[in-house]
XYZ file of C-alpha atoms in Angstrom:
710
model
C -16.194 -71.974 62.487
C -15.774 -73.862 59.167
C -17.185 -77.085 60.619
C -20.001 -75.069 62.164
C -20.863 -73.460 58.813
C -20.901 -76.782 56.980
C -23.553 -78.050 59.388
C -26.034 -75.266 58.617
C -27.634 -76.875 55.558
C -28.100 -80.104 57.483
C -29.558 -78.194 60.417
C -32.082 -76.596 58.088
C -33.096 -80.034 56.835
C -33.442 -81.900 60.114
C -35.039 -79.755 62.785
C -38.277 -80.183 64.677
C -41.484 -78.279 63.829
C -42.371 -75.063 65.654
C -45.397 -72.780 65.920
C -47.461 -72.647 62.753
C -48.013 -68.903 62.712
C -44.340 -67.885 62.627
C -42.003 -68.866 59.833
C -41.330 -68.341 56.147
C -40.538 -71.908 55.164
C -38.600 -73.114 52.120
C -41.032 -75.051 49.866
C -38.696 -77.914 48.978
C -38.226 -78.603 52.704
C -41.907 -78.378 53.638
C -42.008 -82.114 54.351
C -40.355 -81.335 57.693
C -43.405 -79.253 58.655
C -46.136 -81.455 57.220
C -47.146 -83.141 60.496
C -47.586 -79.757 62.144
C -49.506 -78.486 59.120
C -51.874 -81.457 59.255
C -52.380 -80.952 62.971
C -53.570 -77.454 62.095
C -56.037 -78.835 59.544
C -54.125 -79.244 56.262
C -55.519 -82.150 54.205
C -52.945 -82.480 51.452
C -49.418 -83.901 51.321
C -46.002 -82.265 51.136
C -45.836 -83.426 47.490
C -49.030 -81.479 46.816
C -47.270 -78.321 48.005
C -43.921 -78.758 46.248
C -42.959 -81.327 43.666
C -40.522 -81.343 40.775
C -41.968 -84.379 39.002
C -45.696 -83.717 39.425
C -47.975 -80.697 39.322
C -48.108 -79.047 42.748
C -49.294 -75.832 44.363
C -45.945 -74.171 43.608
C -46.827 -74.371 39.901
C -49.879 -72.150 40.440
C -47.888 -69.374 42.138
C -45.998 -66.674 40.228
C -43.543 -63.936 41.050
C -45.502 -61.012 39.618
C -43.575 -58.079 38.175
C -40.564 -58.757 40.376
C -42.131 -57.321 43.536
C -45.437 -59.101 44.155
C -47.083 -62.506 44.025
C -49.899 -63.780 41.834
C -51.707 -67.071 41.291
C -53.261 -68.925 38.393
C -57.027 -69.414 38.684
C -57.940 -71.097 35.420
C -56.645 -73.611 32.906
C -56.303 -70.751 30.414
C -53.649 -68.617 32.066
C -55.976 -66.374 34.089
C -54.012 -64.745 36.898
C -55.148 -62.780 39.927
C -53.064 -60.504 42.133
C -53.570 -57.336 44.152
C -54.817 -54.098 42.627
C -51.810 -52.315 44.086
C -49.510 -54.859 42.395
C -51.037 -54.202 39.002
C -51.461 -50.488 39.731
C -48.536 -49.241 37.673
C -49.421 -51.459 34.725
C -53.049 -50.324 34.832
C -51.909 -46.689 34.955
C -49.538 -47.286 32.031
C -52.338 -48.431 29.717
C -54.744 -45.733 30.903
C -55.331 -42.342 29.330
C -57.473 -39.397 30.366
C -60.037 -40.556 27.777
C -59.824 -44.254 28.684
C -58.994 -44.062 32.366
C -59.035 -47.717 33.401
C -57.304 -46.822 36.662
C -60.142 -44.542 37.758
C -63.078 -46.257 36.050
C -62.110 -49.935 36.076
C -61.899 -52.325 33.152
C -63.335 -55.737 32.297
C -62.420 -57.661 29.147
C -65.513 -59.505 27.942
C -63.434 -61.527 25.478
C -59.834 -62.532 24.790
C -59.680 -59.909 22.038
C -60.395 -57.084 24.504
C -57.470 -57.924 26.796
C -54.807 -55.211 26.869
C -51.042 -55.916 26.598
C -49.053 -54.729 29.627
C -45.596 -53.824 28.257
C -42.692 -54.609 30.574
C -44.706 -56.851 32.893
C -43.234 -60.297 33.580
C -44.291 -63.299 35.633
C -41.983 -66.077 36.805
C -42.934 -69.689 37.539
C -40.643 -71.662 39.845
C -39.536 -74.875 38.139
C -37.066 -76.275 40.634
C -35.045 -75.634 43.796
C -31.733 -77.322 44.537
C -29.498 -76.972 47.581
C -26.014 -76.371 46.175
C -24.300 -75.453 49.457
C -21.952 -78.441 49.418
C -21.024 -77.846 45.764
C -20.164 -74.227 46.504
C -18.195 -74.953 49.674
C -16.378 -77.868 48.041
C -15.285 -75.614 45.181
C -14.253 -72.907 47.644
C -11.990 -75.422 49.388
C -10.269 -75.904 46.039
C -9.651 -72.126 45.943
C -12.153 -71.506 43.144
C -13.737 -68.054 43.156
C -17.301 -68.084 44.467
C -18.649 -65.917 41.630
C -17.255 -68.330 39.048
C -18.758 -71.338 40.819
C -22.175 -69.716 40.989
C -22.069 -68.683 37.332
C -21.203 -72.220 36.229
C -24.126 -73.660 38.193
C -26.519 -71.033 36.805
C -25.430 -71.535 33.185
C -25.900 -75.282 33.508
C -29.403 -74.837 34.984
C -30.449 -72.362 32.267
C -30.260 -75.117 29.645
C -29.185 -72.791 26.858
C -31.730 -70.087 27.598
C -34.746 -72.321 28.200
C -34.854 -71.193 31.820
C -33.737 -68.246 33.956
C -31.869 -69.309 37.075
C -30.381 -67.645 40.115
C -28.581 -68.709 43.257
C -29.842 -67.135 46.450
C -28.216 -67.241 49.855
C -30.055 -68.186 53.034
C -29.200 -67.882 56.727
C -26.851 -64.969 56.168
C -24.855 -66.723 53.448
C -24.555 -70.086 55.181
C -26.747 -71.870 52.627
C -26.941 -71.619 48.818
C -30.014 -72.652 46.823
C -30.266 -72.740 43.032
C -33.690 -71.621 41.771
C -34.803 -72.252 38.200
C -37.664 -70.276 36.622
C -39.713 -69.979 33.462
C -40.244 -66.290 32.692
C -43.235 -65.073 30.668
C -43.229 -61.596 29.153
C -46.555 -61.530 27.294
C -48.981 -60.609 30.058
C -52.246 -58.770 29.424
C -54.702 -56.843 31.566
C -58.034 -58.654 31.934
C -59.883 -56.869 34.694
C -59.632 -54.330 37.482
C -62.121 -52.593 39.748
C -62.084 -48.777 39.828
C -59.284 -47.251 41.908
C -61.826 -46.072 44.483
C -62.474 -49.752 45.307
C -58.984 -51.147 44.703
C -57.460 -48.489 46.973
C -60.492 -47.895 49.195
C -59.289 -46.254 52.406
C -56.086 -44.933 50.814
C -53.269 -43.910 53.127
C -55.631 -43.639 56.109
C -56.497 -47.349 56.101
C -53.130 -48.562 54.800
C -51.561 -51.069 57.256
C -54.782 -51.002 59.306
C -57.502 -53.429 60.399
C -60.524 -53.386 60.056
C -60.274 -53.096 56.280
C -62.712 -53.047 53.346
C -60.497 -52.792 50.253
C -61.207 -54.641 46.976
C -57.484 -55.033 46.399
C -57.371 -57.244 43.321
C -56.660 -57.094 39.594
C -56.616 -59.739 36.885
C -54.227 -60.523 34.060
C -53.655 -63.346 31.608
C -50.365 -65.031 30.800
C -49.759 -65.769 27.132
C -47.366 -68.281 25.575
C -46.303 -69.626 22.213
C -48.415 -72.345 20.607
C -46.163 -74.948 22.251
C -46.906 -73.372 25.673
C -43.450 -71.830 26.104
C -42.466 -68.266 27.048
C -42.559 -65.929 24.050
C -42.358 -62.223 23.298
C -45.656 -60.459 22.700
C -47.353 -61.568 19.510
C -50.927 -61.665 18.270
C -50.230 -65.309 17.458
C -49.615 -66.154 21.132
C -52.263 -68.129 23.007
C -53.324 -68.303 26.679
C -50.794 -70.237 28.754
C -51.826 -73.658 30.077
C -50.418 -73.821 33.628
C -49.418 -77.107 35.230
C -51.636 -76.180 38.165
C -54.284 -73.586 38.991
C -56.253 -72.908 42.168
C -59.963 -73.703 42.413
C -61.932 -70.739 43.798
C -63.743 -71.560 47.044
C -66.804 -69.367 47.748
C -67.957 -71.381 50.770
C -66.255 -68.800 52.970
C -63.941 -68.839 55.971
C -64.671 -69.435 59.631
C -62.673 -68.531 62.710
C -59.684 -70.880 63.182
C -59.948 -72.371 59.680
C -56.631 -73.555 58.277
C -54.969 -70.870 56.159
C -51.767 -71.183 54.161
C -49.899 -68.677 52.008
C -47.372 -69.307 49.263
C -45.592 -66.333 47.770
C -42.483 -64.239 47.367
C -41.765 -62.272 50.571
C -39.176 -59.593 49.839
C -36.872 -58.905 52.758
C -36.876 -59.483 56.491
C -34.109 -58.914 59.001
C -35.126 -61.116 61.921
C -31.491 -61.792 62.863
C -30.722 -58.072 63.215
C -28.733 -57.082 66.298
C -29.719 -54.592 68.994
C -27.274 -52.138 67.416
C -29.072 -52.317 64.084
C -32.497 -51.927 65.697
C -31.288 -48.907 67.656
C -29.972 -47.261 64.494
C -33.223 -48.013 62.645
C -35.366 -46.469 65.387
C -33.284 -43.356 65.946
C -31.523 -42.597 62.655
C -32.683 -44.439 59.548
C -36.467 -44.671 59.897
C -37.096 -41.058 61.007
C -34.950 -39.792 58.126
C -36.865 -41.829 55.546
C -40.202 -40.703 56.997
C -39.251 -36.997 57.007
C -38.026 -37.003 53.426
C -40.941 -39.016 52.062
C -43.421 -36.887 53.969
C -42.051 -33.790 52.248
C -42.136 -35.374 48.792
C -45.661 -36.716 49.262
C -46.997 -33.343 50.400
C -45.674 -31.715 47.233
C -47.027 -34.453 44.964
C -50.407 -34.462 46.694
C -50.818 -30.709 46.194
C -50.486 -30.972 42.420
C -52.334 -34.285 42.065
C -55.464 -32.826 43.625
C -55.398 -29.891 41.214
C -55.144 -31.791 37.929
C -56.545 -35.191 36.860
C -53.795 -35.720 34.283
C -51.127 -35.100 36.932
C -52.958 -37.413 39.319
C -52.907 -40.194 36.735
C -49.260 -39.633 35.860
C -48.040 -39.657 39.460
C -50.515 -42.167 40.904
C -48.275 -45.235 40.857
C -45.176 -43.426 42.111
C -47.149 -41.704 44.863
C -48.629 -45.009 46.053
C -45.182 -46.605 46.150
C -43.639 -43.760 48.167
C -46.617 -43.519 50.536
C -46.736 -47.239 51.249
C -43.340 -47.360 52.914
C -43.610 -43.863 54.362
C -46.374 -45.199 56.591
C -44.596 -48.533 57.027
C -41.529 -46.944 58.622
C -43.713 -44.868 60.929
C -45.430 -48.026 62.133
C -42.270 -50.087 62.361
C -40.592 -47.527 64.607
C -43.632 -47.291 66.871
C -43.970 -51.062 67.288
C -40.245 -51.728 67.775
C -40.393 -49.327 70.697
C -43.628 -50.796 72.086
C -42.261 -54.333 72.028
C -38.925 -53.355 73.645
C -37.125 -55.126 70.815
C -33.755 -53.564 71.636
C -33.891 -55.014 75.148
C -34.936 -58.448 73.874
C -32.110 -58.464 71.340
C -29.602 -57.464 74.011
C -30.660 -60.402 76.181
C -30.218 -62.780 73.255
C -26.791 -61.307 72.502
C -25.657 -61.657 76.112
C -26.770 -65.291 76.118
C -24.952 -65.902 72.838
C -21.707 -64.381 74.119
C -21.895 -66.469 77.302
C -22.472 -69.625 75.225
C -19.617 -68.770 72.846
C -17.134 -68.173 75.666
C -17.852 -71.655 76.990
C -18.533 -73.637 73.805
C -17.130 -71.764 70.816
C -14.346 -69.306 71.746
C -13.869 -68.234 68.114
C -17.282 -66.544 68.298
C -16.959 -64.864 71.688
C -16.081 -61.426 70.263
C -18.787 -61.273 67.586
C -21.039 -58.915 69.543
C -18.220 -56.552 70.516
C -17.205 -56.438 66.838
C -20.797 -55.610 65.917
C -20.694 -52.754 68.438
C -17.529 -51.337 66.837
C -18.961 -51.701 63.327
C -22.143 -49.782 64.108
C -20.356 -47.155 66.193
C -18.044 -46.382 63.262
C -20.902 -46.052 60.757
C -23.710 -44.490 62.756
C -22.561 -40.833 62.456
C -22.932 -41.114 58.671
C -26.137 -43.155 58.419
C -28.405 -40.116 58.221
C -26.329 -38.503 55.464
C -26.565 -41.627 53.331
C -30.363 -41.676 53.683
C -30.631 -37.978 52.852
C -28.610 -38.569 49.712
C -30.591 -41.582 48.450
C -34.086 -40.560 49.630
C -33.623 -36.819 49.189
C -31.001 -35.423 46.832
C -31.297 -38.350 44.401
C -35.117 -38.431 44.478
C -36.063 -35.902 41.742
C -36.195 -37.120 38.151
C -33.721 -34.444 37.054
C -31.052 -35.519 39.573
C -31.485 -39.159 38.562
C -30.719 -38.062 35.006
C -27.796 -35.990 36.247
C -26.337 -38.977 38.088
C -26.141 -40.869 34.798
C -24.612 -37.802 33.138
C -21.889 -37.751 35.800
C -20.909 -41.350 34.994
C -20.625 -40.403 31.307
C -18.499 -37.402 32.288
C -16.112 -39.583 34.295
C -15.710 -41.938 31.326
C -14.938 -39.032 28.973
C -12.439 -37.545 31.422
C -10.656 -40.900 31.613
C -10.535 -41.180 27.825
C -12.947 -44.112 27.727
C -14.883 -42.930 24.678
C -16.399 -46.319 23.847
C -17.685 -46.701 27.408
C -19.071 -43.150 27.310
C -20.873 -43.784 24.015
C -22.407 -46.991 25.352
C -23.624 -45.197 28.482
C -24.981 -42.335 26.375
C -27.049 -44.715 24.249
C -28.604 -46.180 27.395
C -29.206 -42.632 28.640
C -32.039 -42.125 26.161
C -33.923 -45.198 27.403
C -33.410 -44.090 31.006
C -34.844 -40.661 30.275
C -37.864 -42.138 28.493
C -38.556 -44.310 31.532
C -38.053 -41.549 34.110
C -40.127 -39.000 32.240
C -43.180 -41.225 32.690
C -43.224 -39.936 36.283
C -42.116 -36.383 35.495
C -44.263 -33.339 36.179
C -42.137 -30.182 35.890
C -43.417 -28.100 38.851
C -43.535 -31.160 41.121
C -39.977 -32.197 40.326
C -38.655 -28.653 40.703
C -40.309 -28.209 44.083
C -38.968 -31.560 45.320
C -35.525 -30.547 44.047
C -35.677 -27.350 46.104
C -37.114 -29.014 49.204
C -34.585 -31.851 49.359
C -31.742 -29.372 48.785
C -33.016 -27.356 51.747
C -33.599 -30.358 54.026
C -30.114 -31.728 53.397
C -28.594 -28.333 54.226
C -30.620 -27.926 57.431
C -30.410 -31.495 58.766
C -26.938 -32.797 57.844
C -23.835 -31.596 59.774
C -21.952 -28.941 57.820
C -18.747 -30.982 57.893
C -20.486 -33.776 55.978
C -21.923 -31.503 53.279
C -20.405 -30.847 49.846
C -18.928 -27.343 49.362
C -21.463 -26.481 46.641
C -23.815 -24.768 49.104
C -21.463 -21.937 50.045
C -19.235 -22.025 46.979
C -22.000 -21.946 44.354
C -25.624 -21.876 45.531
C -25.407 -19.081 48.110
C -23.047 -17.027 45.944
C -25.676 -16.920 43.237
C -28.680 -16.613 45.577
C -27.822 -15.411 49.117
C -29.142 -17.594 51.922
C -31.064 -14.830 53.707
C -33.976 -15.047 56.147
C -36.499 -15.392 53.318
C -35.235 -18.926 52.690
C -35.826 -18.580 48.954
C -32.296 -19.454 47.846
C -33.121 -23.136 47.416
C -36.220 -22.535 45.298
C -34.347 -19.942 43.241
C -31.417 -22.244 42.593
C -33.700 -25.152 41.728
C -35.507 -22.954 39.211
C -32.189 -21.770 37.772
C -31.010 -25.367 37.350
C -34.077 -26.697 35.539
C -34.149 -23.667 33.220
C -30.527 -24.079 32.210
C -29.996 -27.831 31.942
C -29.760 -29.749 28.685
C -31.270 -32.771 30.453
C -34.822 -31.435 30.081
C -34.390 -29.959 26.598
C -35.254 -32.725 24.116
C -33.273 -31.254 21.216
C -30.116 -30.584 23.252
C -30.426 -33.937 24.999
C -30.704 -35.795 21.689
C -27.682 -33.907 20.360
C -25.667 -34.847 23.443
C -26.638 -38.527 23.295
C -25.456 -38.706 19.687
C -22.194 -36.895 20.476
C -21.291 -36.859 24.208
C -19.462 -33.624 24.986
C -17.459 -32.679 28.075
C -18.130 -28.968 27.628
C -21.882 -29.553 27.815
C -21.473 -31.562 31.019
C -19.026 -29.117 32.617
C -21.391 -26.196 32.089
C -24.641 -27.874 33.109
C -25.857 -26.703 36.554
C -27.765 -29.909 37.425
C -24.809 -32.084 36.465
C -22.540 -29.844 38.585
C -25.006 -30.113 41.473
C -25.266 -33.896 41.394
C -21.546 -34.321 40.792
C -20.847 -32.298 43.928
C -22.880 -34.741 46.029
C -21.481 -37.828 44.307
C -17.891 -36.632 44.738
C -18.647 -35.769 48.350
C -19.999 -39.287 48.865
C -16.924 -40.873 47.318
C -14.491 -38.720 49.286
C -16.105 -38.845 52.724
C -18.452 -41.822 52.947
C -17.842 -44.492 50.311
C -14.969 -46.198 52.112
C -16.760 -46.041 55.476
C -19.992 -47.422 54.020
C -18.225 -50.263 52.218
C -16.302 -51.188 55.373
C -19.540 -51.163 57.377
C -21.386 -53.380 54.892
C -18.495 -55.829 54.583
C -17.990 -56.139 58.324
C -21.708 -56.500 59.015
C -22.086 -59.229 56.369
C -19.196 -61.293 57.738
C -20.320 -60.908 61.341
C -23.969 -61.685 60.537
C -23.010 -64.909 58.778
C -21.012 -66.089 61.788
C -23.637 -64.880 64.266
C -26.497 -66.749 62.570
C -24.383 -69.880 62.293
C -23.576 -69.571 65.987
C -27.210 -69.095 66.999
C -28.175 -72.266 65.152
C -25.344 -74.170 66.792
C -26.358 -72.770 70.168
C -29.981 -73.918 69.722
C -29.797 -77.118 67.622
C -33.339 -78.263 68.458
C -35.030 -75.063 67.309
C -36.727 -75.068 63.910
C -34.914 -72.231 62.169
C -36.177 -70.509 59.055
C -34.166 -68.055 56.940
C -34.934 -64.389 56.386
C -37.085 -63.561 53.372
C -35.059 -62.934 50.219
C -37.632 -62.635 47.396
C -37.774 -66.395 46.837
C -40.839 -68.592 47.253
C -41.857 -69.367 50.831
C -44.722 -71.090 52.642
C -46.404 -69.814 55.792
C -49.290 -71.587 57.477
C -51.645 -70.871 60.352
C -55.287 -70.047 60.910
C -57.994 -67.482 60.355
C -58.026 -65.453 63.580
C -59.130 -62.103 64.960
C -57.226 -60.366 67.752
C -57.419 -57.950 70.666
C -55.109 -54.966 69.992
C -55.635 -53.295 73.368
C -57.688 -53.411 76.535
C -61.456 -53.445 75.891
C -60.956 -53.562 72.098
C -61.535 -56.790 70.191
C -61.281 -57.173 66.412
C -63.356 -59.833 64.677
C -61.742 -61.929 61.965
C -63.809 -60.485 59.117
C -65.428 -57.300 57.806
C -68.562 -56.849 55.693
C -70.150 -54.595 53.111
C -71.976 -52.836 55.944
C -68.662 -51.600 57.318
C -67.507 -50.557 53.872
C -70.606 -48.416 53.330
C -70.251 -46.920 56.812
C -66.855 -45.480 55.796
C -68.224 -43.923 52.602
C -67.610 -40.165 52.240
C -68.942 -38.631 49.004
C -66.199 -36.828 47.077
C -63.480 -37.829 49.539
C -60.053 -38.635 48.078
C -59.844 -41.944 49.961
C -63.411 -42.981 50.819
C -65.525 -42.101 47.789
C -67.362 -44.881 45.922
C -68.634 -45.308 42.338
C -72.370 -44.695 41.876
C -73.026 -48.054 40.210
C -71.242 -49.835 43.056
C -73.326 -47.965 45.639
C -76.532 -48.904 43.857
C -75.603 -52.596 43.818
C -74.311 -52.597 47.396
C -77.425 -50.955 48.806
C -79.646 -53.532 47.097
C -77.877 -56.198 49.146
C -78.262 -58.828 46.435
C -75.208 -60.919 47.206
C -76.599 -64.253 46.028
C -74.182 -67.173 46.264
C -71.449 -64.894 47.614
C -73.272 -64.084 50.882
C -72.359 -65.706 54.191
C -74.834 -67.626 56.361
C -76.217 -64.330 57.699
C -76.843 -62.996 54.203
C -73.944 -60.529 54.447
C -71.086 -60.035 52.002
C -67.721 -60.529 53.693
C -65.157 -58.097 52.295
C -61.893 -58.926 54.091
C -60.544 -61.264 56.776
C -57.377 -61.776 58.828
C -55.098 -64.748 59.456
C -52.040 -65.248 61.655
C -49.769 -66.023 58.696
C -46.227 -64.653 58.540
C -45.812 -62.318 55.545
C -44.002 -59.180 54.449
C -43.685 -56.941 51.386
C -43.561 -59.102 48.269
C -46.343 -61.325 49.585
C -48.868 -58.860 48.204
C -51.198 -60.802 45.931
C -50.366 -64.132 47.575
C -53.210 -66.634 47.799
C -54.807 -67.562 51.083
C -55.026 -71.307 50.480
C -57.516 -73.598 52.211
C -56.834 -76.991 53.772
C -57.762 -78.531 50.413
C -55.597 -76.257 48.283
C -58.343 -73.846 47.197
C -58.299 -70.051 46.933
C -60.006 -68.260 49.845
C -58.656 -64.751 49.341
C -55.636 -62.609 48.505
C -53.151 -61.265 51.044
C -52.660 -57.532 50.610
C -51.471 -55.984 53.864
C -50.270 -56.382 57.420
C -51.698 -54.813 60.567
C -50.418 -51.743 62.403
C -49.938 -53.513 65.738
C -47.311 -55.834 64.213
C -45.338 -53.449 62.014
C -42.157 -54.630 63.711
C -42.553 -57.903 61.805
C -39.621 -57.560 59.422
C -37.281 -57.347 62.406
C -39.211 -58.929 65.275
C -42.168 -61.294 64.883
C -45.002 -60.594 67.314
C -46.806 -63.867 68.087
C -49.706 -62.106 69.780
C -50.563 -59.427 67.231
C -49.132 -60.430 63.840
C -51.900 -60.657 61.228
C -52.210 -60.916 57.462
C -55.038 -58.866 55.944
C -56.748 -60.512 52.959
C -59.534 -59.576 50.579
C -62.204 -62.304 50.677
C -62.604 -64.132 47.363
C -66.399 -63.837 47.679
C -66.109 -60.040 47.585
C -63.807 -60.351 44.579
C -66.207 -62.663 42.747
C -69.220 -60.453 43.507
C -67.431 -57.450 41.981
C -66.381 -59.421 38.886
C -69.896 -60.808 38.497
C -72.217 -57.959 39.494
C -70.168 -54.785 39.016
C -67.995 -55.958 36.133
C -70.602 -58.102 34.432
C -67.734 -60.385 33.438
C -69.516 -63.734 33.470
C -66.930 -64.912 30.939
C -64.283 -64.783 33.668
C -66.465 -66.551 36.233
C -67.185 -69.299 33.708
C -63.532 -70.194 33.173
C -62.800 -70.645 36.877
C -63.360 -73.850 38.830
C -65.725 -72.530 41.505
C -66.218 -74.574 44.678
C -69.653 -73.830 46.180
């Protein structure tokens, strides 16, 4: 197997091109795909996409906030990304009086731009394959962690850069990535939430779509154009590269390329993992999130201040609530388990004949999943349920402080206590007392009803039901939740401050929320920690060998690694699709369709009055298509996932056509199984974006600083 593993990096470098629509390709290796890209219509070179020595498209792309993508669209640091990517930052700088989230915001000058505390953007400087360096050091018995740290420290150049080493192909390849990180980022413009989230949860993951999902920020730097902490003396960053904005529009089958930061895929998952996702993990996540969302929604609709406070958190929870519903449905529809089983049978047959050391990999996978599966649901109910309320998150930290005090580690306890204050400040941004209490009660109840009694902590019968009998009224959970929040020091600012300054075991021992969370944490450690660690370790080792074996089994196939939150390139074409018999979806939508969905006063489909007035006039000017209509969104067959939100749809000439913001329902299996027939990327058309900036926002200053291709 060692010789097989050493060949993986070379295999990644020298394999033949495959279909353009599937694949999240590593930018520094894009030269291996360039002929295929040009055959699809690309007019630039591989050096134009990724270069270390010259400005290239990679220099215009940023990792936005750690979970999205953005792109530079002017020589003065102007950045555009999705509205839902900037959502939390917009909410953070909004107030009930100045509600930029609800009403929109447009800076008409540099001075009006609003600092976005905590927001960072990362520019990729360089990628280097360090697989041989790592494996060579491992042969000399050096610890892997030490090797990686040495490489990272050398690349950081004394703090000038921020570097990381990411693994690819299940740990068979190591790549060193070097970044410049900017922390002075300011809000420049955003449409009202009713446009940026038009369609809400109903339209989420759906096509046709009409959402103006964009927001604008500016990156600031020191006077020597280097990353710097926020200062009034900072100036707009001068990027090495920015994207011209093309308002000529897209046509069916036009070349379309995306560069961005896809988060996680699991395309090499086994049939056992897919089975567990469909029948255990996904339904559990959906049930728990559904309950939390219903509670949040009830209070958000009653109070504007609550709505503003919970808006970002609600959107985040809802996004993947619907995602897991769709993923489960499509994995079943595509018979992915059966397809995986066929691949696994073929692999085992190949291994028995060609690589005996790998012949038992699939049977070992079967044992690994069989041992863990009975506990998978409990682990989800703990992380997505019991640990979901703000107060239990605080309690979890309190438990770690308690353990340190019990072990006589006073210095460690004091250090944790000092960080406790910052944690509380952060968590309380999403805290609404009645919402958190109701979620606390509901998750307590769901865990009790849905998890086998033998897996539960003894606190239910030993404490909760002794204080409040579990009778037919079912009120014990709500009563105990109320008792906990009324008697905890965690929510009392004075008592909390006193504790942080002088951590005290007596306070922790007598706190009902700390007792509650400690019961679940101790239960996890006693019954599930060892099993979960064994499962994760076994799965990681087996997956590494399995992926290496698959590549050895099919040496002529052009393999690409799973997404891992590093920059990737995907290329294809603008293309509609036919989701079912007698139904055909065009490749674009228009303002007419947007207005047809309008429902006055509706939570998801209302529209601002000034927008309606402008839209009904139909004065689209230079942003109209050949038929005089305003295109709102379009679809491509690019391969994306979460993290690609905000990624640019790039033309054959390297110009901005739109912003990726979603995937389609029919291909929700995409993180595990790519569907060549149905997979689509949903993008907001840049002409719709520009019309809003120009006509609705009146921000001619922003239009003027872009390089607009007409």
